[in-house]
CSV table of C-alpha atoms and ligand atoms in Angstrom, one decimal:
chain,number,residue,atom,x,y,z
A,1,MET,CA,21.3,8.2,-18.2
A,2,THR,CA,21.9,10.9,-20.7
A,3,ASP,CA,18.4,11.3,-22.0
A,4,GLN,CA,16.0,13.5,-20.1
A,5,LEU,CA,13.9,11.6,-17.6
A,6,HIS,CA,10.1,11.5,-18.4
A,7,VAL,CA,8.2,11.5,-15.1
A,8,THR,CA,4.4,11.4,-14.5
A,9,VAL,CA,3.3,12.7,-11.1
A,10,TRP,CA,0.0,11.0,-10.2
A,11,ASN,CA,-2.3,12.4,-7.5
A,12,GLU,CA,-5.7,11.4,-6.4
A,13,TYR,CA,-6.4,15.1,-6.1
A,14,ARG,CA,-9.7,15.0,-4.1
A,15,HIS,CA,-8.9,16.4,-0.7
A,16,GLU,CA,-7.3,19.5,-2.1
A,17,ARG,CA,-10.5,20.4,-4.1
A,18,GLY,CA,-12.6,20.6,-0.9
A,19,THR,CA,-12.7,23.5,1.4
A,20,GLY,CA,-10.6,22.4,4.3
A,21,LYS,CA,-7.0,22.3,5.3
A,22,PRO,CA,-5.7,20.4,2.3
A,23,ALA,CA,-7.0,23.2,0.0
A,24,GLU,CA,-5.2,25.8,2.1
A,25,VAL,CA,-1.9,23.9,2.2
A,26,TYR,CA,-2.0,22.7,-1.4
A,27,PRO,CA,-4.3,25.0,-3.4
A,28,GLN,CA,-3.3,23.5,-6.7
A,29,GLY,CA,-3.0,20.0,-5.4
A,30,LEU,CA,-0.1,18.3,-3.7
A,31,HIS,CA,1.2,17.0,-7.1
A,32,VAL,CA,2.1,20.6,-8.1
A,33,PRO,CA,5.0,21.3,-5.7
A,34,ILE,CA,6.4,17.8,-6.4
A,35,ALA,CA,6.1,18.2,-10.2
A,36,ASN,CA,7.6,21.8,-10.1
A,37,HIS,CA,10.5,20.6,-8.0
A,38,LEU,CA,11.3,17.7,-10.4
A,39,ARG,CA,11.1,20.1,-13.3
A,40,GLU,CA,13.6,22.3,-11.6
A,41,GLN,CA,15.9,19.3,-11.5
A,42,GLY,CA,15.8,19.1,-15.3
A,43,MET,CA,13.2,16.3,-15.7
A,44,ASP,CA,10.4,16.3,-18.2
A,45,VAL,CA,7.3,16.2,-15.9
A,46,ARG,CA,3.6,15.8,-16.5
A,47,THR,CA,0.9,15.4,-14.0
A,48,ALA,CA,-2.1,13.0,-14.0
A,49,THR,CA,-5.1,12.8,-11.6
A,50,LEU,CA,-7.9,10.4,-10.8
A,51,ASP,CA,-10.7,12.3,-12.3
A,52,GLU,CA,-9.1,12.8,-15.7
A,53,PRO,CA,-10.2,10.3,-18.4
A,54,GLU,CA,-8.3,7.0,-17.8
A,55,HIS,CA,-7.0,8.8,-14.6
A,56,GLY,CA,-4.6,10.6,-16.9
A,57,LEU,CA,-2.8,7.3,-17.6
A,58,THR,CA,-3.5,6.6,-21.2
A,59,ASP,CA,-1.5,4.1,-23.1
A,60,ASP,CA,0.5,6.9,-24.7
A,61,VAL,CA,1.2,8.5,-21.4
A,62,LEU,CA,2.3,5.2,-19.8
A,63,ALA,CA,4.5,4.4,-22.9
A,64,GLN,CA,6.2,7.7,-22.5
A,65,THR,CA,6.7,7.5,-18.8
A,66,ASP,CA,10.0,6.4,-17.3
A,67,VAL,CA,9.0,6.9,-13.7
A,68,LEU,CA,5.5,7.2,-12.2
A,69,THR,CA,5.0,8.7,-8.7
A,70,TRP,CA,1.8,7.9,-6.9
A,71,TRP,CA,-0.2,9.6,-4.1
A,72,GLY,CA,-3.6,8.4,-3.2
A,73,HIS,CA,-5.7,8.2,0.0
A,74,ALA,CA,-9.5,8.4,0.0
A,75,ALA,CA,-10.3,6.9,-3.4
A,76,HIS,CA,-8.0,4.0,-3.9
A,77,ALA,CA,-11.1,1.8,-4.8
A,78,GLU,CA,-12.0,4.2,-7.6
A,79,VAL,CA,-8.9,3.5,-9.5
A,80,SER,CA,-9.8,1.2,-12.4
A,81,ASP,CA,-8.5,-2.3,-12.3
A,82,ALA,CA,-7.8,-2.1,-16.0
A,83,ILE,CA,-5.5,0.9,-15.5
A,84,VAL,CA,-3.8,-0.8,-12.5
A,85,GLU,CA,-3.2,-3.8,-14.8
A,86,LYS,CA,-1.6,-1.6,-17.4
A,87,VAL,CA,0.6,0.2,-14.8
A,88,HIS,CA,1.6,-3.2,-13.4
A,89,GLN,CA,2.6,-4.5,-16.8
A,90,ARG,CA,4.5,-1.3,-17.6
A,91,ILE,CA,6.5,-1.7,-14.4
A,92,VAL,CA,7.1,-5.5,-14.3
A,93,LEU,CA,7.5,-6.1,-18.1
A,94,GLY,CA,8.5,-2.6,-19.3
A,95,GLY,CA,10.8,-1.5,-16.5
A,96,MET,CA,8.9,1.7,-15.6
A,97,GLY,CA,10.0,2.9,-12.2
A,98,LEU,CA,7.4,3.6,-9.4
A,99,VAL,CA,7.7,5.9,-6.4
A,100,VAL,CA,4.9,5.4,-3.9
A,101,LEU,CA,4.3,8.2,-1.5
A,102,HIS,CA,2.7,8.2,2.0
A,103,SER,CA,-0.9,6.9,1.9
A,104,GLY,CA,-0.1,5.3,-1.5
A,105,HIS,CA,0.8,2.3,0.7
A,106,PHE,CA,-2.8,1.3,0.3
A,107,SER,CA,-3.1,1.9,-3.4
A,108,LYS,CA,-4.1,-1.0,-5.6
A,109,ILE,CA,-0.9,-0.9,-7.6
A,110,PHE,CA,1.4,-1.0,-4.5
A,111,ARG,CA,-0.6,-3.8,-2.8
A,112,ARG,CA,-0.6,-5.8,-6.1
A,113,LEU,CA,3.2,-5.4,-6.5
A,114,MET,CA,3.8,-6.3,-2.8
A,115,GLY,CA,1.3,-9.2,-2.5
A,116,THR,CA,0.6,-8.3,1.1
A,117,SER,CA,-2.0,-6.2,2.9
A,118,CYS,CA,0.4,-3.2,3.2
A,119,ASP,CA,-1.6,-2.3,6.4
A,120,LEU,CA,0.0,-0.3,9.3
A,121,LYS,CA,-0.8,1.6,12.4
A,122,TRP,CA,-1.6,5.3,12.2
A,123,ARG,CA,-2.5,8.4,14.3
A,124,ASP,CA,-3.2,11.8,12.8
A,125,ASP,CA,-2.2,14.1,15.7
A,126,GLY,CA,0.4,16.3,14.0
A,127,GLU,CA,3.4,14.7,15.8
A,128,LYS,CA,7.1,15.3,15.1
A,129,GLU,CA,8.7,12.7,12.9
A,130,ARG,CA,12.5,12.2,12.9
A,131,ILE,CA,13.8,10.3,9.9
A,132,TRP,CA,17.0,8.5,10.2
A,133,VAL,CA,19.2,7.6,7.2
A,134,VAL,CA,20.2,4.0,7.8
A,135,GLU,CA,21.8,3.4,4.4
A,136,PRO,CA,23.9,6.6,3.8
A,137,GLY,CA,25.8,5.2,0.8
A,138,HIS,CA,22.6,4.6,-1.1
A,139,PRO,CA,21.9,7.0,-4.0
A,140,ILE,CA,18.4,7.7,-2.6
A,141,ALA,CA,20.1,9.2,0.5
A,142,ALA,CA,22.5,11.4,-1.5
A,143,GLY,CA,22.9,14.9,-0.1
A,144,LEU,CA,21.0,14.2,3.2
A,145,PRO,CA,22.2,14.7,6.7
A,146,ASP,CA,22.2,11.6,9.0
A,147,HIS,CA,18.7,12.5,10.1
A,148,PHE,CA,16.1,15.2,9.5
A,149,GLU,CA,12.8,16.1,11.0
A,150,VAL,CA,9.2,16.7,9.8
A,151,PRO,CA,7.8,19.1,12.4
A,152,MET,CA,4.2,17.9,12.1
A,153,ALA,CA,3.3,14.6,10.6
A,154,GLU,CA,0.8,11.8,10.7
A,155,MET,CA,2.2,8.8,12.5
A,156,TYR,CA,2.6,5.5,10.7
A,157,GLY,CA,3.8,2.7,13.0
A,158,GLU,CA,5.1,-0.9,12.6
A,159,ARG,CA,4.2,-3.4,11.8
A,160,PHE,CA,4.0,-2.2,8.2
A,161,ASP,CA,2.8,-5.4,6.4
A,162,ILE,CA,5.2,-5.4,3.4
A,163,PRO,CA,7.5,-8.1,2.2
A,164,GLN,CA,11.1,-7.7,3.4
A,165,PRO,CA,12.4,-4.7,1.4
A,166,ASP,CA,15.4,-5.2,-0.9
A,167,GLU,CA,16.9,-2.1,0.8
A,168,LEU,CA,15.8,-0.2,3.9
A,169,ILE,CA,17.1,3.4,3.6
A,170,PHE,CA,15.1,5.4,6.2
A,171,ILE,CA,13.6,4.6,9.5
A,172,SER,CA,11.2,7.1,11.2
A,173,TRP,CA,10.7,7.8,14.9
A,174,PHE,CA,7.6,9.5,16.0
A,175,GLN,CA,7.0,11.7,19.1
A,176,GLY,CA,4.5,9.1,20.4
A,177,GLY,CA,7.2,6.4,20.4
A,178,GLU,CA,6.5,4.3,17.3
A,179,VAL,CA,9.0,3.6,14.5
A,180,PHE,CA,8.4,2.9,10.9
A,181,ARG,CA,10.3,1.7,7.8
A,182,SER,CA,10.0,4.9,5.9
A,183,GLY,CA,12.1,4.3,2.8
A,184,CYS,CA,12.1,0.9,1.2
A,185,THR,CA,13.1,-0.4,-2.2
A,186,PHE,CA,11.8,-3.4,-4.1
A,187,ARG,CA,12.3,-4.9,-7.5
A,188,ARG,CA,9.5,-6.6,-9.4
A,189,GLY,CA,10.4,-8.0,-12.8
A,190,LYS,CA,12.2,-5.3,-14.7
A,191,GLY,CA,10.8,-2.5,-12.5
A,192,ARG,CA,12.2,-0.8,-9.5
A,193,ILE,CA,9.9,0.5,-6.7
A,194,PHE,CA,10.6,3.0,-4.0
A,195,TYR,CA,8.2,3.6,-1.1
A,196,PHE,CA,8.7,6.9,0.8
A,197,ARG,CA,6.5,7.6,3.8
A,198,PRO,CA,6.4,11.3,4.5
A,199,GLY,CA,3.5,13.4,3.1
A,200,HIS,CA,0.0,14.0,4.4
A,201,GLU,CA,-2.6,16.3,2.8
A,202,THR,CA,-2.9,18.6,5.8
A,203,PHE,CA,0.7,19.4,6.4
A,204,PRO,CA,3.2,21.3,4.1
A,205,ILE,CA,5.5,18.3,3.9
A,206,TYR,CA,5.9,18.4,0.1
A,207,TYR,CA,7.5,21.8,0.3
A,208,GLN,CA,10.2,20.6,2.6
A,209,PRO,CA,13.7,20.6,0.9
A,210,GLU,CA,14.8,17.2,2.4
A,211,VAL,CA,11.6,15.5,1.4
A,212,LEU,CA,11.8,16.9,-2.1
A,213,ARG,CA,15.4,15.8,-2.3
A,214,VAL,CA,14.5,12.2,-1.4
A,215,ILE,CA,11.7,12.2,-4.0
A,216,THR,CA,14.2,13.5,-6.6
A,217,ASN,CA,16.8,10.9,-5.6
A,218,GLY,CA,14.1,8.2,-5.6
A,219,VAL,CA,12.8,9.1,-9.1
A,220,ARG,CA,16.4,8.9,-10.4
A,221,TRP,CA,17.0,5.6,-8.7
A,222,VAL,CA,13.9,3.8,-10.0
A,223,ALA,CA,14.4,5.0,-13.5
A,224,PRO,CA,15.0,2.3,-16.1
A,225,ASP,CA,18.6,1.6,-17.0
A,226,ALA,CA,19.0,2.5,-20.7
A,227,ASP,CA,22.0,0.2,-21.0
A,228,THR,CA,20.2,-3.0,-20.1
A,229,PRO,CA,20.5,-5.4,-23.1
A,230,PRO,CA,17.2,-7.0,-24.3
A,231,LEU,CA,16.4,-10.2,-22.6
A,232,ARG,CA,16.3,-13.5,-24.5
A,233,TYR,CA,13.8,-16.3,-23.6
A,234,GLY,CA,12.7,-19.5,-25.2
A,235,ARG,CA,14.6,-22.5,-26.7
A,236,HIS,CA,18.3,-21.9,-26.4
A,237,GLU,CA,21.1,-23.7,-28.3
A,238,ALA,CA,23.6,-25.5,-26.2
A,239,LEU,CA,26.9,-23.6,-25.9
A,240,GLU,CA,28.9,-26.8,-25.9
A,241,GLY,CA,28.7,-29.5,-28.6
B,1,ZN,ZN1,-2.0,10.7,5.6
């Protein structure tokens, strides 16, 4: 793609406005280091948060967004169904890409796209996570070693109740013994979706170079393909007489 990518980094942005650890780790919100990094890669990036009008996802913003990234946790239920519907249409019919991060697994938009509960096991004890690249030739794994570690993470364990991913790119191992499908791709209609597990509001995971590299690669991979010809539907003339 030659045109600059237009990315909207969406964050619930509630934990970080409190007084605890999330505010210490991400004083401006965890969307800010993600957005800054994507800007440094040459993308045109805006941010949007839950408490803005229309959650920052107006019709204009959605129309101008090639790729949306999504982080939510405590307030999934407060995301308006009308906005979720618009985001869904923009992905499935419009081809907007979606990168879902960490606890975004329980967001309305991800559950709607998956059609399953998206439930999982979890334990927030600050354990080491070792992330294995199991599809090293995939563009989302570009530039990564064969594994990398997050020193302190919240554990997510299988089973992760998602449909079989189109591609499984990362598998995580946790200190406590569990494993998890940490990097999964899906296609829904015209849209591409990438789920990436790492990231929790109390750990500085969104400053870690490997994690930011994966997010960058993921954004590029889910971006709509500008060369796709328009699709034709409806009555079709026979090709043979
Ligand atoms: Zn978490």
